[in-house]
């Protein structure tokens, strides 16, 4: 059976700043999807990560389907009304357009979708990150899919010997989707050369070269490109199919032990370590640190199992302690050097205005 897994995520308001959506907001989105998705959704799952709500859906309508995208858009609109009534912060933050125009891509919410012939056993992972950007997944994807130091299956499994095809997007190009296809293992230096630049080049999808099947889909929305100004970080979602022709679950999770430094954190303008957190976690220290959650599922005939929280295990408590130390260390230097993002990435206008004002006062000494 051919099914599509779609995840659509938005920040439509949260309690106490950019921390967590309210219970009534989550209820409203859940009720809307359950009521209006009747008849065409096979299944769905609603969750939050920090201040973002994600709607995970299974159906047979394919990728980029208007009915599916509109359902999510309208659910977020209904939620926004509740957010306004509750006085939530940033009500409707990610809904950047007034009316729905066929595809939710380019309207604010983040989208990741995989259409596939369901395997007899179909395990997959759903990742959601907050207070960071889509490129935050670049390093873990590179390591999980190309590096035998992390992905033992590249050496041990006959199903992965041909490697993977990466589609990478240049997200600085705003007039359309500018993409490149590169193959691992032969192009890994080229892949690395692009993926080191998290805010410019972002993995959009990965395909198995053994079977041709899609392994991964990442949301690549850049909100400030759509709105033309800062509107919050583009907190990304991702889907990854695992096992058999794809890396094992643990090979995909492994690289999150690093707590690598990513852009985001306070006001989307800082550098901080990416902390793997439990499902439905909130945000705290310095509007961060940047977080990532992972729900593991199996799906059969479009019906989802219950989610298993992939980062709820004693091992990840140890990782979280180390990542907290890393966050504390970089925060001690405040605005200085790499702790704050470079001028080109500063999403709030304030510093841009200060520099413009000071430029007039500068004089070249005679
Ligand atoms: P099992 O032998 O338990 O199926 O595990 C295989 C595997 O891939 C573990 O990473
Ligand atoms: P979000 O992008 O998660 O809304 O966070 C914005 C922000 O400014 C946090 O300090
Ligand atoms: Mg927010
Ligand atoms: Mg957010």
Short mmCIF file of C-alpha atoms and ligand atoms in Angstrom, two decimals:
data_model
loop_
_atom_site.label_atom_id
_atom_site.label_comp_id
_atom_site.label_asym_id
_atom_site.label_seq_id
_atom_site.Cartn_x
_atom_site.Cartn_y
_atom_site.Cartn_z
CA UNK A 1 0.00 0.00 0.00
CA UNK A 2 1.29 3.44 -0.95
CA UNK A 3 1.06 5.91 1.92
CA UNK A 4 2.21 9.44 2.62
CA UNK A 5 3.51 10.61 5.97
CA UNK A 6 3.16 14.39 6.28
CA UNK A 7 4.28 16.51 9.20
CA UNK A 8 3.31 20.18 9.30
CA UNK A 9 4.50 22.36 12.17
CA UNK A 10 3.85 25.92 13.30
CA UNK A 11 4.28 28.27 16.24
CA UNK A 12 0.84 29.80 16.74
CA UNK A 13 1.35 31.16 20.23
CA UNK A 14 2.74 30.12 23.58
CA UNK A 15 2.52 30.73 27.33
CA UNK A 16 5.01 32.92 29.18
CA UNK A 17 7.02 33.95 26.09
CA UNK A 18 8.34 31.38 23.60
CA UNK A 19 8.03 28.42 25.98
CA UNK A 20 5.08 26.08 25.33
CA UNK A 21 1.64 26.17 23.68
CA UNK A 22 -1.35 26.10 26.05
CA UNK A 23 -3.45 22.99 26.70
CA UNK A 24 -6.50 24.58 25.06
CA UNK A 25 -4.43 25.43 22.00
CA UNK A 26 -3.31 21.81 21.66
CA UNK A 27 -6.88 20.61 22.26
CA UNK A 28 -8.24 22.95 19.60
CA UNK A 29 -5.74 21.75 16.98
CA UNK A 30 -6.37 18.09 17.93
CA UNK A 31 -10.17 18.48 17.78
CA UNK A 32 -9.98 20.29 14.45
CA UNK A 33 -7.85 17.60 12.81
CA UNK A 34 -9.94 14.80 14.25
CA UNK A 35 -13.21 16.42 13.07
CA UNK A 36 -12.23 17.73 9.61
CA UNK A 37 -9.68 15.05 8.72
CA UNK A 38 -12.41 12.39 8.87
CA UNK A 39 -12.69 10.35 5.70
CA UNK A 40 -9.25 11.11 4.23
CA UNK A 41 -6.71 10.91 7.09
CA UNK A 42 -5.60 7.39 7.95
CA UNK A 43 -4.20 8.55 11.27
CA UNK A 44 -2.64 11.55 13.03
CA UNK A 45 -0.55 12.53 16.06
CA UNK A 46 -0.32 16.00 17.64
CA UNK A 47 2.68 17.02 19.76
CA UNK A 48 4.69 20.04 20.76
CA UNK A 49 8.40 20.82 21.10
CA UNK A 50 9.03 24.12 22.88
CA UNK A 51 6.52 26.61 21.45
CA UNK A 52 5.87 24.68 18.21
CA UNK A 53 2.91 22.40 17.48
CA UNK A 54 3.43 19.58 14.98
CA UNK A 55 0.64 17.72 13.18
CA UNK A 56 1.83 14.33 11.95
CA UNK A 57 -0.61 12.75 9.45
CA UNK A 58 -0.81 9.58 7.37
CA UNK A 59 -2.93 9.41 4.20
CA UNK A 60 -2.95 8.23 0.58
CA UNK A 61 -3.17 11.62 -1.14
CA UNK A 62 0.56 12.08 -1.89
CA UNK A 63 3.04 14.86 -1.14
CA UNK A 64 2.06 18.53 -1.39
CA UNK A 65 -1.63 17.66 -1.38
CA UNK A 66 -3.92 20.68 -1.11
CA UNK A 67 -6.51 18.97 1.10
CA UNK A 68 -3.86 17.89 3.65
CA UNK A 69 -2.06 21.24 3.67
CA UNK A 70 -5.34 23.17 3.96
CA UNK A 71 -6.47 20.97 6.86
CA UNK A 72 -3.30 21.82 8.81
CA UNK A 73 -3.52 25.50 7.87
CA UNK A 74 -7.15 25.74 9.04
CA UNK A 75 -6.32 23.85 12.26
CA UNK A 76 -3.56 26.38 12.96
CA UNK A 77 -5.98 29.23 12.15
CA UNK A 78 -8.51 27.82 14.62
CA UNK A 79 -5.72 27.51 17.19
CA UNK A 80 -4.64 31.09 16.59
CA UNK A 81 -8.11 32.33 17.61
CA UNK A 82 -7.76 30.49 20.91
CA UNK A 83 -4.22 31.83 21.32
CA UNK A 84 -5.53 35.38 20.84
CA UNK A 85 -8.37 34.82 23.30
CA UNK A 86 -5.90 33.55 25.89
CA UNK A 87 -3.46 36.41 25.26
CA UNK A 88 -0.73 33.94 24.32
CA UNK A 89 2.57 35.36 23.19
CA UNK A 90 3.16 35.37 19.43
CA UNK A 91 -0.40 34.27 18.58
CA UNK A 92 -0.36 33.19 14.93
CA UNK A 93 3.42 33.85 14.76
CA UNK A 94 4.18 31.46 11.86
CA UNK A 95 1.05 32.10 9.76
CA UNK A 96 2.54 34.67 7.44
CA UNK A 97 -0.14 34.81 4.76
CA UNK A 98 -3.78 35.86 5.08
CA UNK A 99 -5.43 33.17 3.03
CA UNK A 100 -4.55 29.65 1.95
CA UNK A 101 -3.19 29.33 -1.58
CA UNK A 102 -2.96 25.65 -2.46
CA UNK A 103 0.26 24.59 -0.67
CA UNK A 104 1.32 25.49 2.86
CA UNK A 105 5.01 25.66 1.79
CA UNK A 106 6.00 29.30 1.63
CA UNK A 107 3.21 30.37 3.99
CA UNK A 108 5.17 30.02 7.25
CA UNK A 109 4.61 26.53 8.69
CA UNK A 110 7.36 23.91 8.25
CA UNK A 111 6.59 20.83 6.14
CA UNK A 112 8.30 17.44 5.70
CA UNK A 113 6.68 14.61 3.73
CA UNK A 114 7.54 11.11 2.52
CA UNK A 115 5.43 9.11 0.07
CA UNK A 116 6.26 5.44 -0.01
CA UNK A 117 5.16 1.92 -0.74
CA UNK A 118 4.76 0.69 2.83
CA UNK A 119 7.22 -2.07 3.78
CA UNK A 120 5.76 -5.06 5.67
CA UNK A 121 7.47 -3.54 8.73
CA UNK A 122 7.71 0.23 8.49
CA UNK A 123 9.57 1.91 11.37
CA UNK A 124 10.21 5.65 11.12
CA UNK A 125 11.35 8.57 13.28
CA UNK A 126 9.76 11.98 13.60
CA UNK A 127 12.10 14.75 14.78
CA UNK A 128 11.07 18.26 15.86
CA UNK A 129 13.53 20.97 16.93
CA UNK A 130 12.91 24.35 18.55
CA UNK A 131 15.05 27.49 18.88
CA UNK A 132 17.17 26.52 15.90
CA UNK A 133 17.21 26.30 12.10
CA UNK A 134 16.78 23.53 9.48
CA UNK A 135 20.57 23.21 9.05
CA UNK A 136 20.75 21.92 12.64
CA UNK A 137 20.07 18.46 11.17
CA UNK A 138 22.95 18.69 8.66
CA UNK A 139 25.68 17.19 10.83
CA UNK A 140 23.62 14.36 12.38
CA UNK A 141 22.35 13.42 8.88
CA UNK A 142 25.84 13.48 7.41
CA UNK A 143 27.20 11.27 10.20
CA UNK A 144 24.18 8.94 10.34
CA UNK A 145 24.07 8.30 6.57
CA UNK A 146 27.70 8.56 5.37
CA UNK A 147 30.12 7.88 8.21
CA UNK A 148 30.85 4.30 9.33
CA UNK A 149 32.19 5.77 12.60
CA UNK A 150 28.51 6.49 13.42
CA UNK A 151 26.61 4.26 11.01
CA UNK A 152 27.99 0.75 11.52
CA UNK A 153 25.47 -0.52 8.97
CA UNK A 154 27.56 1.01 6.16
CA UNK A 155 30.07 -1.75 6.96
CA UNK A 156 27.78 -4.46 8.32
CA UNK A 157 24.62 -4.36 6.20
CA UNK A 158 24.53 -5.55 2.56
CA UNK A 159 21.44 -3.33 2.09
CA UNK A 160 23.37 -0.06 2.34
CA UNK A 161 26.51 -0.78 0.32
CA UNK A 162 25.60 1.61 -2.53
CA UNK A 163 25.22 4.57 -0.18
CA UNK A 164 22.72 7.41 -0.35
CA UNK A 165 21.69 10.30 -2.58
CA UNK A 166 21.48 13.70 -0.84
CA UNK A 167 19.36 16.58 -2.13
CA UNK A 168 20.71 19.81 -0.63
CA UNK A 169 19.04 23.22 -0.90
CA UNK A 170 20.68 26.64 -1.02
CA UNK A 171 18.17 28.41 1.24
CA UNK A 172 19.72 31.84 0.63
CA UNK A 173 18.13 31.74 -2.82
CA UNK A 174 14.63 33.14 -2.23
CA UNK A 175 13.26 33.19 -5.80
CA UNK A 176 12.75 29.42 -6.01
CA UNK A 177 14.10 26.09 -4.81
CA UNK A 178 17.81 25.98 -5.72
CA UNK A 179 18.97 22.39 -5.19
CA UNK A 180 21.85 20.02 -5.90
CA UNK A 181 21.97 16.19 -5.88
CA UNK A 182 25.13 14.59 -4.48
CA UNK A 183 25.94 10.94 -3.81
CA UNK A 184 27.62 9.35 -0.85
CA UNK A 185 30.18 7.84 -0.62
CA UNK A 186 31.88 9.32 -3.73
CA UNK A 187 30.84 12.94 -3.14
CA UNK A 188 31.26 13.11 0.65
CA UNK A 189 33.84 15.89 0.57
CA UNK A 190 31.50 18.00 -1.58
CA UNK A 191 28.59 17.16 0.72
CA UNK A 192 30.67 18.18 3.75
CA UNK A 193 31.80 21.39 2.05
CA UNK A 194 28.15 22.44 1.73
CA UNK A 195 26.79 21.06 4.99
CA UNK A 196 29.33 22.86 7.20
CA UNK A 197 27.34 26.01 6.41
CA UNK A 198 24.12 25.33 8.36
CA UNK A 199 22.38 28.60 7.62
CA UNK A 200 22.96 28.47 3.86
CA UNK A 201 22.87 24.81 2.75
CA UNK A 202 20.29 22.41 4.15
CA UNK A 203 19.64 18.73 3.52
CA UNK A 204 16.14 18.52 2.03
CA UNK A 205 15.92 14.78 1.39
CA UNK A 206 17.95 11.56 1.31
CA UNK A 207 17.31 8.48 -0.88
CA UNK A 208 18.70 4.95 -0.69
CA UNK A 209 20.84 4.12 -3.73
CA UNK A 210 20.21 0.41 -3.14
CA UNK A 211 16.43 0.60 -3.50
CA UNK A 212 15.74 4.14 -4.73
CA UNK A 213 13.39 4.68 -1.79
CA UNK A 214 13.21 7.94 0.16
CA UNK A 215 14.86 7.71 3.58
CA UNK A 216 14.59 11.26 4.93
CA UNK A 217 12.65 14.50 4.48
CA UNK A 218 13.52 17.79 6.20
CA UNK A 219 11.58 21.06 6.29
CA UNK A 220 13.59 23.82 4.64
CA UNK A 221 11.46 26.89 5.32
CA UNK A 222 13.28 30.16 5.98
CA UNK A 223 10.64 32.37 7.59
CA UNK A 224 12.50 35.62 7.24
CA UNK A 225 12.82 35.05 3.50
CA UNK A 226 9.06 34.68 3.22
CA UNK A 227 8.17 37.61 5.44
CA UNK A 228 11.12 39.77 4.37
CA UNK A 229 11.96 40.34 8.03
CA UNK A 230 12.63 38.47 11.28
CA UNK A 231 9.65 36.44 12.45
CA UNK A 232 11.26 33.79 14.65
CA UNK A 233 13.65 30.96 13.89
CA UNK A 234 12.57 28.33 11.38
CA UNK A 235 12.27 25.53 13.89
CA UNK A 236 12.53 22.43 11.66
CA UNK A 237 10.79 19.03 11.50
CA UNK A 238 12.17 15.87 9.92
CA UNK A 239 11.02 12.34 9.02
CA UNK A 240 13.45 9.42 8.73
CA UNK A 241 12.62 5.84 7.75
CA UNK A 242 14.92 3.36 9.51
CA UNK A 243 16.23 -0.24 9.34
CA UNK A 244 16.77 -2.57 6.34
CA UNK A 245 17.82 -0.31 3.42
CA UNK A 246 18.24 2.58 5.83
CA UNK A 247 20.39 3.16 8.93
CA UNK A 248 19.16 1.56 12.17
CA UNK A 249 17.34 3.79 14.66
CA UNK A 250 20.36 3.92 16.97
CA UNK A 251 22.66 4.90 14.09
CA UNK A 252 20.43 7.90 13.35
CA UNK A 253 20.17 8.87 17.04
CA UNK A 254 23.89 8.44 17.80
CA UNK A 255 25.14 11.81 16.46
CA UNK A 256 22.79 13.68 18.83
CA UNK A 257 25.25 12.69 21.57
CA UNK A 258 27.54 15.43 20.29
CA UNK A 259 25.33 18.37 21.28
CA UNK A 260 26.83 20.22 18.32
CA UNK A 261 26.67 24.02 18.24
CA UNK A 262 23.88 25.44 16.09
CA UNK A 263 22.31 28.84 15.38
CA UNK A 264 19.20 29.84 17.35
CA UNK A 265 18.82 30.10 21.15
CA UNK A 266 17.78 33.53 22.51
CA UNK A 267 16.02 35.72 19.89
CA UNK A 268 17.25 33.33 17.20
CA UNK A 269 20.52 35.23 17.32
CA UNK A 270 22.98 33.05 19.22
CA UNK A 271 25.03 29.90 19.05
CA UNK A 272 24.15 27.03 21.38
CA UNK A 273 24.46 23.25 21.66
CA UNK A 274 21.55 21.15 20.36
CA UNK A 275 20.07 19.24 23.31
CA UNK A 276 18.13 15.99 22.68
CA UNK A 277 15.02 16.25 24.91
CA UNK A 278 11.97 14.18 25.80
CA UNK A 279 8.73 14.54 23.82
CA UNK A 280 6.62 17.56 24.72
CA UNK A 281 9.50 19.39 26.43
CA UNK A 282 9.42 23.10 27.21
CA UNK A 283 12.06 25.82 26.78
CA UNK A 284 13.85 27.63 29.56
CA UNK A 285 17.46 28.79 29.91
CA UNK A 286 18.20 31.82 27.69
CA UNK A 287 15.18 30.83 25.56
CA UNK A 288 16.91 27.56 24.93
CA UNK A 289 19.15 25.77 24.70
CA UNK A 290 18.19 24.70 21.15
CA UNK A 291 16.30 21.40 21.54
CA UNK A 292 15.42 18.38 19.43
CA UNK A 293 12.87 15.66 20.23
CA UNK A 294 12.27 12.34 18.48
CA UNK A 295 9.19 10.12 18.39
CA UNK A 296 9.67 6.61 16.99
CA UNK A 297 6.71 4.90 15.25
CA UNK A 298 5.74 1.94 13.16
CA UNK A 299 2.99 2.30 10.59
CA UNK A 300 0.84 -0.34 8.87
CA UNK A 301 -1.88 0.42 6.31
CA UNK A 302 -1.43 4.03 7.39
CA UNK A 303 -2.27 3.26 11.03
CA UNK A 304 0.31 4.54 13.52
CA UNK A 305 1.45 2.74 16.63
CA UNK A 306 1.80 4.76 19.79
CA UNK A 307 4.94 6.94 19.75
CA UNK A 308 8.03 5.84 21.65
CA UNK A 309 10.12 8.65 23.07
CA UNK A 310 13.56 8.02 21.56
CA UNK A 311 15.42 10.40 23.89
CA UNK A 312 13.75 9.17 27.10
CA UNK A 313 16.47 6.83 28.32
CA UNK A 314 19.15 7.14 31.06
CA UNK A 315 21.87 7.46 28.38
CA UNK A 316 20.37 10.75 27.21
CA UNK A 317 20.30 12.14 30.78
CA UNK A 318 24.09 11.86 30.69
CA UNK A 319 24.14 13.61 27.30
CA UNK A 320 21.80 16.35 28.53
CA UNK A 321 24.14 17.06 31.48
CA UNK A 322 27.07 17.43 29.12
CA UNK A 323 25.08 19.63 26.74
CA UNK A 324 23.98 21.83 29.69
CA UNK A 325 27.64 22.34 30.57
CA UNK A 326 28.37 23.28 26.97
CA UNK A 327 25.46 25.76 26.94
CA UNK A 328 26.68 27.27 30.22
CA UNK A 329 30.22 27.60 28.87
CA UNK A 330 29.30 29.45 25.68
CA UNK A 331 26.77 31.67 27.47
CA UNK A 332 29.47 32.94 29.84
CA UNK A 333 30.87 35.02 26.99
CA UNK A 334 27.52 36.74 26.33
CA UNK A 335 27.55 38.75 23.11
CA UNK A 336 31.22 38.23 22.34
CA UNK A 337 32.53 36.57 19.17
CA UNK A 338 30.89 33.31 18.08
CA UNK A 339 28.46 33.28 21.07
CA UNK A 340 26.22 35.69 19.11
CA UNK A 341 25.54 35.03 15.42
CA UNK A 342 27.42 37.07 12.80
CA UNK A 343 25.89 40.29 11.50
CA UNK A 344 24.57 38.57 8.34
CA UNK A 345 22.46 36.22 10.44
CA UNK A 346 21.23 38.65 13.10
CA UNK A 347 17.52 38.38 12.87
CA UNK A 348 16.52 41.29 15.07
CA UNK A 349 16.78 44.77 13.58
CA UNK A 350 18.21 46.47 16.69
CA UNK A 351 21.90 45.89 16.13
CA UNK A 352 21.59 46.74 12.45
CA UNK A 353 20.19 50.15 13.44
CA UNK A 354 22.93 50.76 16.04
CA UNK A 355 25.61 50.09 13.45
CA UNK A 356 23.93 52.39 10.89
CA UNK A 357 23.76 55.20 13.47
CA UNK A 358 27.40 54.73 14.48
CA UNK A 359 28.60 54.60 10.88
CA UNK A 360 27.67 58.30 10.56
CA UNK A 361 29.81 59.13 13.61
CA UNK A 362 32.92 57.27 12.36
CA UNK A 363 35.68 59.48 10.91
CA UNK A 364 38.79 58.48 8.96
CA UNK A 365 41.78 60.06 10.73
CA UNK A 366 43.72 62.54 8.57
P1 LIG B 1 17.79 -7.41 15.79
O1 LIG B 1 18.73 -8.54 15.49
O2 LIG B 1 17.31 -7.40 17.21
O3 LIG B 1 16.69 -7.27 14.79
O4 LIG B 1 18.66 -6.04 15.65
C1 LIG B 1 19.25 -5.71 14.44
C2 LIG B 1 19.72 -4.33 14.40
O5 LIG B 1 19.79 -3.75 13.33
C3 LIG B 1 20.13 -3.62 15.64
O6 LIG B 1 20.73 -2.40 15.32
P1 LIG B 2 10.67 30.89 18.34
O1 LIG B 2 11.23 30.98 16.94
O2 LIG B 2 10.70 29.51 18.86
O3 LIG B 2 9.28 31.51 18.39
O4 LIG B 2 11.63 31.71 19.30
C1 LIG B 2 11.81 33.07 19.06
C2 LIG B 2 12.67 33.80 20.04
O5 LIG B 2 12.89 34.97 19.85
C3 LIG B 2 13.21 33.12 21.23
O6 LIG B 2 13.95 34.00 22.02
MG1 LIG B 3 7.64 31.54 19.39
MG1 LIG B 4 9.67 27.81 18.12
#
